[in-house]
Coordinates of C-alpha atoms and ligand atoms in Angstrom, one line a residue:
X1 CA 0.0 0.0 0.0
X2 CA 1.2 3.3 -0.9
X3 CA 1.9 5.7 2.2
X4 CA 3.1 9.0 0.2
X5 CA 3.0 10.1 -3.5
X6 CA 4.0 12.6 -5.6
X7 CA 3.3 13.7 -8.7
X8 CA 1.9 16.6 -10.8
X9 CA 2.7 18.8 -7.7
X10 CA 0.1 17.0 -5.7
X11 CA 0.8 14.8 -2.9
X12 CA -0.8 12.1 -2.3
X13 CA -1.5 10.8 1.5
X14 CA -2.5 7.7 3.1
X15 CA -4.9 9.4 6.2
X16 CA -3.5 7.0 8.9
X17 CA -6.4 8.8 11.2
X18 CA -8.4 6.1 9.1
X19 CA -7.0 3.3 9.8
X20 CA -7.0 0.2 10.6
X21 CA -10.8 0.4 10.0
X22 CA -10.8 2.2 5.8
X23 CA -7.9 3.0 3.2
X24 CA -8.7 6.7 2.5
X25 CA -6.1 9.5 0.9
X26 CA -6.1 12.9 0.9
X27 CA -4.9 15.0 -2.1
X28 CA -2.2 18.1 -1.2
X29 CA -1.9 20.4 -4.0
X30 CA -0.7 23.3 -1.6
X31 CA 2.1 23.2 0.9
X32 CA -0.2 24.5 3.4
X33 CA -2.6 21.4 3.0
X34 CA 0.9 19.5 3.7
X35 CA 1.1 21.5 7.3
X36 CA -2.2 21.0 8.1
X37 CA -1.9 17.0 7.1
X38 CA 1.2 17.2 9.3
X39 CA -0.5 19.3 12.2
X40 CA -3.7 16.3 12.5
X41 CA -1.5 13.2 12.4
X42 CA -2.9 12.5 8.8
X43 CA 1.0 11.3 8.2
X44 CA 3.2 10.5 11.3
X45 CA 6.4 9.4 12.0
X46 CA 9.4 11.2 12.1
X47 CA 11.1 10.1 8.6
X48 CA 7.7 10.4 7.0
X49 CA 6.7 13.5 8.2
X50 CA 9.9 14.8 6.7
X51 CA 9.4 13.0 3.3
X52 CA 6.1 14.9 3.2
X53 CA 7.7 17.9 4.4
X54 CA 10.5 18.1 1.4
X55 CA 7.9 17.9 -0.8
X56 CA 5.8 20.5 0.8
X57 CA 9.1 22.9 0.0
X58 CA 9.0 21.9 -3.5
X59 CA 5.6 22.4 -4.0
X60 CA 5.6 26.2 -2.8
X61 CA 8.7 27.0 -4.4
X62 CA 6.9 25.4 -8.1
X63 CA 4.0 27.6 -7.3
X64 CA 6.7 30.7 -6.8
X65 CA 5.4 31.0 -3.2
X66 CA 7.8 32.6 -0.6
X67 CA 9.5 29.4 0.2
X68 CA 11.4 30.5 2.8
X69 CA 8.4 31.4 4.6
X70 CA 6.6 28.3 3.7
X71 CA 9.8 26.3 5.1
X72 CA 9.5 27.9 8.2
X73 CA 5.6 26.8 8.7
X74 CA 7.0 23.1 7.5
X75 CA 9.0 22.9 10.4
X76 CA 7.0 24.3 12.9
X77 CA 4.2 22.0 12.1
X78 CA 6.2 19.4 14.3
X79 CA 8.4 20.8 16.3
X80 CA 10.1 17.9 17.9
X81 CA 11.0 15.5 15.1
X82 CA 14.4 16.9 13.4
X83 CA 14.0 14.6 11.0
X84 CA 11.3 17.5 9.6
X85 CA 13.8 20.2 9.6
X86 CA 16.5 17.9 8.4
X87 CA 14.5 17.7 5.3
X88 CA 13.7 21.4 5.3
X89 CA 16.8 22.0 5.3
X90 CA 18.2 19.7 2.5
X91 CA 15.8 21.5 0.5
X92 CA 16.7 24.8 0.7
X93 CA 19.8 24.5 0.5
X94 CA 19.7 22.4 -2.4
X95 CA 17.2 25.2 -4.2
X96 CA 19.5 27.9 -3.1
X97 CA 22.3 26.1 -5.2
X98 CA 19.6 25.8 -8.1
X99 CA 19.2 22.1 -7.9
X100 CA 15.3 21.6 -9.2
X101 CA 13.3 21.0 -6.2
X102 CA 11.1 18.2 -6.9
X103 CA 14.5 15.7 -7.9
X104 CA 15.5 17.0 -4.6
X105 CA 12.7 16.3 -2.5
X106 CA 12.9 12.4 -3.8
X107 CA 16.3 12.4 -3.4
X108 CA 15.4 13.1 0.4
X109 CA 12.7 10.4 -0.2
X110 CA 14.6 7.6 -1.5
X111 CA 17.6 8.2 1.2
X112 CA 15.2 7.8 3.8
X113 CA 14.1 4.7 2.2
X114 CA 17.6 3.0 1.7
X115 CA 18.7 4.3 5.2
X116 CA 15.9 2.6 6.9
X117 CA 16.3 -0.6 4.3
X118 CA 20.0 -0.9 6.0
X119 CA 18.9 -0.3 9.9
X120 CA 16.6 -2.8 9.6
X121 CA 18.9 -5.6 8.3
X122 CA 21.6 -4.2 10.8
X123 CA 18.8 -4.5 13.6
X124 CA 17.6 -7.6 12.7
X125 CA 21.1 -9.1 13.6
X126 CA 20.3 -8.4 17.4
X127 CA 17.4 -10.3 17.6
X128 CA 17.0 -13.8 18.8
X129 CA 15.2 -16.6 17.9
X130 CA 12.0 -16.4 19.2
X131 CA 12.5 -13.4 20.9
X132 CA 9.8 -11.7 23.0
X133 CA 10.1 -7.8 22.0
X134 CA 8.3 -5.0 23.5
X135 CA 7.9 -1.7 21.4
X136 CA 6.1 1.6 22.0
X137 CA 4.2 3.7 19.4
X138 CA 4.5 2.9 15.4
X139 CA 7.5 2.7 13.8
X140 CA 6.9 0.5 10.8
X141 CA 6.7 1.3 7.3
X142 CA 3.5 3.3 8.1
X143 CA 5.7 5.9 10.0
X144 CA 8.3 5.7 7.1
X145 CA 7.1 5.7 3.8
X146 CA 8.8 2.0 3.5
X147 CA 10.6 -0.2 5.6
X148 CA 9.8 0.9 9.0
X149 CA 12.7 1.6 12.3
X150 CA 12.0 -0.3 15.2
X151 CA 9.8 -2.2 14.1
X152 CA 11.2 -2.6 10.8
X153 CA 14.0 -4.5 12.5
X154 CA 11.2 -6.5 13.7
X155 CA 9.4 -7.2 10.1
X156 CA 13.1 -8.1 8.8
X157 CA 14.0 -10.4 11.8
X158 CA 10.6 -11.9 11.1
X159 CA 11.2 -12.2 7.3
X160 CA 15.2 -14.2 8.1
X161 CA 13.3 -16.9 10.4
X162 CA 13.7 -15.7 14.0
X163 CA 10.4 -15.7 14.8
X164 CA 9.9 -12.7 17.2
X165 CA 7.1 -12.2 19.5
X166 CA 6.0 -8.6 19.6
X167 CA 4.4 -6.7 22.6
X168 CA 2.7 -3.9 21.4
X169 CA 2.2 -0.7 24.0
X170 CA -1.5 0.6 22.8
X171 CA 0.5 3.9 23.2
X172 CA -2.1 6.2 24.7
X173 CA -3.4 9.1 23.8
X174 CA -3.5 8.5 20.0
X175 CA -3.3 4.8 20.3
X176 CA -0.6 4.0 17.7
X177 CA -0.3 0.7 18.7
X178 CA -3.4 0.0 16.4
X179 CA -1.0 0.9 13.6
X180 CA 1.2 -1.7 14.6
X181 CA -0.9 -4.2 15.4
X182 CA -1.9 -4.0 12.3
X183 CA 0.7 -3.8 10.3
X184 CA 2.0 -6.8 12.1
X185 CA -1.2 -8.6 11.6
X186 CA -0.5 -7.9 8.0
X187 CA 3.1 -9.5 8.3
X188 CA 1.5 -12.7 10.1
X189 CA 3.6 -11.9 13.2
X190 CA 2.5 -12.9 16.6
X191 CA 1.9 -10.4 18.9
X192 CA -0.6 -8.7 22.0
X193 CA -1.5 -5.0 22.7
X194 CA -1.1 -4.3 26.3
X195 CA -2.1 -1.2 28.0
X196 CA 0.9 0.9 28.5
X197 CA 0.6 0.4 31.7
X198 CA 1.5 -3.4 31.6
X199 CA 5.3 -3.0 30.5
X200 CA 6.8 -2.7 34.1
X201 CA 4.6 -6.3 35.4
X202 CA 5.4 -8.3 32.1
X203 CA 9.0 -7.4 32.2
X204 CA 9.0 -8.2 36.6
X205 CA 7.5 -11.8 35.1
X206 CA 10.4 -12.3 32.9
X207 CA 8.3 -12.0 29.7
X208 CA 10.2 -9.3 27.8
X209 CA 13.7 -10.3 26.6
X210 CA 14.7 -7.1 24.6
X211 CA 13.0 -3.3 24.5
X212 CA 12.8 -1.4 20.6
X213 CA 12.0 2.0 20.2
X214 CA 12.5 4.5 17.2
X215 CA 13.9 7.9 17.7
X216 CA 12.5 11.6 17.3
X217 CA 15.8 13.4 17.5
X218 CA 18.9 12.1 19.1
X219 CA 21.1 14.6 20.4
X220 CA 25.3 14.6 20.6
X221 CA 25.4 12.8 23.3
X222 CA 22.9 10.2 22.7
X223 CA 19.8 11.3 24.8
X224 CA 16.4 11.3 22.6
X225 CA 12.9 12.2 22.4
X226 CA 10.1 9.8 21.5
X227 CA 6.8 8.9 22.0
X228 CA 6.0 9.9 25.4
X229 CA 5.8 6.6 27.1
X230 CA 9.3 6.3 25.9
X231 CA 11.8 7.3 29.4
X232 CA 9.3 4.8 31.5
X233 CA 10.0 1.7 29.3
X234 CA 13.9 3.0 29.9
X235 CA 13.8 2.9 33.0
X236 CA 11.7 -0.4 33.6
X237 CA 13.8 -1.8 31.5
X238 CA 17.5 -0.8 33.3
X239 CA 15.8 -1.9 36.4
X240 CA 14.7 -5.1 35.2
X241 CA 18.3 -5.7 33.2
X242 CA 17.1 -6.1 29.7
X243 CA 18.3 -4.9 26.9
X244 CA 17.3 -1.3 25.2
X245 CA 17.7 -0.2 21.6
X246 CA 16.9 2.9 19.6
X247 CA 16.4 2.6 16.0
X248 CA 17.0 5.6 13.3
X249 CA 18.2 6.6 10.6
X250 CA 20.8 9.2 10.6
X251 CA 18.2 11.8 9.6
X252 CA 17.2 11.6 13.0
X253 CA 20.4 13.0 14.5
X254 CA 20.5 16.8 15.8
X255 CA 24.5 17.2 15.9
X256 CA 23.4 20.8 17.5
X257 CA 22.1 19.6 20.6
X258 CA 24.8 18.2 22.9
X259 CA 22.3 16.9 25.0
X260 CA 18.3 16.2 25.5
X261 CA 17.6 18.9 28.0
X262 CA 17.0 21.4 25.0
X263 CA 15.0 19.0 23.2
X264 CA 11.5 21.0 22.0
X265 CA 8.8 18.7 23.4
X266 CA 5.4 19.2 21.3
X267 CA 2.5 19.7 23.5
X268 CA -0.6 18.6 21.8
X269 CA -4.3 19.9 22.2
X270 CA -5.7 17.9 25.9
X271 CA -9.1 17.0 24.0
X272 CA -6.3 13.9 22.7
X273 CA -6.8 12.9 26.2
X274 CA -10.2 13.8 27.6
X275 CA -11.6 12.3 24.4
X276 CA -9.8 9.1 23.2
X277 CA -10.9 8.2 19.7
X278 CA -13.4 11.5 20.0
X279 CA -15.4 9.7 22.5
X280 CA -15.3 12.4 25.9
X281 CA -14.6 10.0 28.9
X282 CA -14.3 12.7 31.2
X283 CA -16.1 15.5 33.1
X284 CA -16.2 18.4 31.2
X285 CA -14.7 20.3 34.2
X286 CA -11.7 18.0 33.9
X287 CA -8.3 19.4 32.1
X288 CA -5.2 17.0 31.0
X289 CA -1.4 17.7 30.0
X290 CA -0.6 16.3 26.5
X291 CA 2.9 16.0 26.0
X292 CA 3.6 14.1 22.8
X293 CA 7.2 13.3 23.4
X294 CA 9.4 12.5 25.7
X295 CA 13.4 12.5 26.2
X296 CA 15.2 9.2 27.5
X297 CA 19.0 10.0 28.6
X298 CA 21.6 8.2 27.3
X299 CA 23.2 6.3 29.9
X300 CA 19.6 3.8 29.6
X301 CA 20.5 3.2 26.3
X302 CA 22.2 -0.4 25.3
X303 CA 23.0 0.3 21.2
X304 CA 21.3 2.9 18.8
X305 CA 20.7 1.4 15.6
X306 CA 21.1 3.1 12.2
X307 CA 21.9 2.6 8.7
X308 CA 25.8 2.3 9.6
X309 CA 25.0 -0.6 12.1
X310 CA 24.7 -0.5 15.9
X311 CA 26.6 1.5 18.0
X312 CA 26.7 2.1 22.4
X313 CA 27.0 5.5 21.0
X314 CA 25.3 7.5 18.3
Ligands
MRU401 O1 3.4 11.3 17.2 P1 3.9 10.3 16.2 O2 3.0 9.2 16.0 O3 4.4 10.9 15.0 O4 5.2 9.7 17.0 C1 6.0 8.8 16.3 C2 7.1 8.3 17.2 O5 7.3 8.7 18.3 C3 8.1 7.3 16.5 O6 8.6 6.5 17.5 C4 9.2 8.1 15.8 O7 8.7 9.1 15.1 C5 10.1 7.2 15.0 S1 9.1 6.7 13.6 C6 10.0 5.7 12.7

């Protein structure tokens, strides 16, 4: 199934809102449509938000929009993923050295894909037959374009014979475990949802051999933001002595940052939490904090994995 297209100076989106329940697209012929598809979760993920993004350039600087301007909305849509402002940034400097925009913007497109391609084989080594894995949010091809991060390594693992068994955190408030259950349903992999709330008592009854997570932004020193949700499994899972990996690609990386304390952590609208899946479940009185993201420090983390292979250190 296709996740993002391009052509004609329309993008073409898969509305993951949708799913798993209908295949719908919506049709961007404006960069601003891009922002808002961006804004509402309509595409999600760090390296596909950024693959949407770089087109979102090209498209504004086709229809001779202030692109400058236009890049700056890009990246604001989601502040925390660098991977977004990676992409922004490819862009314009590679219009300012009069490099055509669209070739550009599937250059950043097909790097993604063949950087994520190469983490996921490199991941894939790590994982043990049979394996029970617990992993947090989506991170497959859905959150991609292709391939997937964490739980790319997972698909691949799957696909060489190992066999994994997949815990999948529902991931409140947006429930993106649905995404991945699905997507692993699709693969034939076996696997449960749990509440996020179950991670700490499965791993205290030995039933989680390794923790996978993707990556937001990693900064110099190896702290990262993710899917808030993210520093609890890190901790439960240095307590509990099992193993912790980050998966990325190198788009991911904010060089600039030496460590995560600086880390801009999107705060999303509280209705996400009052009213999960638009349904309110609380008093109308009541008010909610919505952080999206959260950072994990570094000394929690056993290997990062990219597309040069793992590492202790990014
Ligand atoms: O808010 P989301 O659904 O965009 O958050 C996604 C995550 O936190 C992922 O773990 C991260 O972007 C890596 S995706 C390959």
């Amino acid at each position: 199934m296709e996740i993002l297209s391009f052509s004609n100076g329309i993008l073409k989106i898969l509305d993951q809102r949708k799913l798993p329940f209908s295949n719908e697209y919506i049709i961007c012929q404006d960069y601003r449509e891009v922002v808002r598809a961006i804004k509402e979760m309509v595409v999600r993920g760090a390296p596909a938000i950024s693959i949407a993004g770089a087109y979102a350039v090209a498209q504004a600087k086709g229809k001779k929009q202030d692109f400058e301007r236009a890049a700056e909305e890009i990246m604001a849509a989601r502040p925390t993923a660098v991977d977004l402002s990676n992409a922004v940034g490819f862009m314009l400097e590679g219009i300012n050295a009069e490099k055509d925009e669209v070739e550009l913007a599937k250059e950043w497109e097909d790097s993604i894909y063949e950087k994520c391609f190469n983490l996921c084989n490199h991941g894939a080594e790590l994982i043990k037959e049979n394996a029970r894995v617990l992993t947090h949010c989506n991170t497959g091809p859905l959150a991609v374009g292709k391939h997937g991060t964490a739980l790319g390594v997972l698909i691949t693992a799957h696909k060489k014979g190992k066999n994994p068994f997949v815990w999948v955190d529902e991931t409140r408030p947006r429930f993106q475990g649905a995404l991945t259950s699905w997507e692993l349903l699709q693969e034939h992999i076996p696997h449960k949802v749990i509440p996020d709330s179950s991670a700490g008592f499965l791993m205290q009854k030995e039933e989680v051999d390794l923790v996978i997570v993707g990556a937001d932004r990693i900064c110099k020193n190896g702290d990262f933001a993710n899917k808030i949700g993210t520093y609890s499994l890190a901790v439960l899972a240095k307590h509990h002595g099992i193993p912790f990996y980050v998966a990325a690609p190198t788009s991911s990386l904010d060089l600039s940052l030496d460590t995560g304390k600086n880390i801009p952590i999107e705060k999303r609208d509280e209705r996400e939490v009052l009213e999960p899946m638009g349904v309110r479940a609380y008093h109308r009185d009541s008010s909610a904090m919505n952080y999206a993201f959260d950072t994990t420090p570094a000394d929690l983390v056993t290997g990062y994995i990219t597309e040069e292979g793992v590492r202790k250190k990014p």
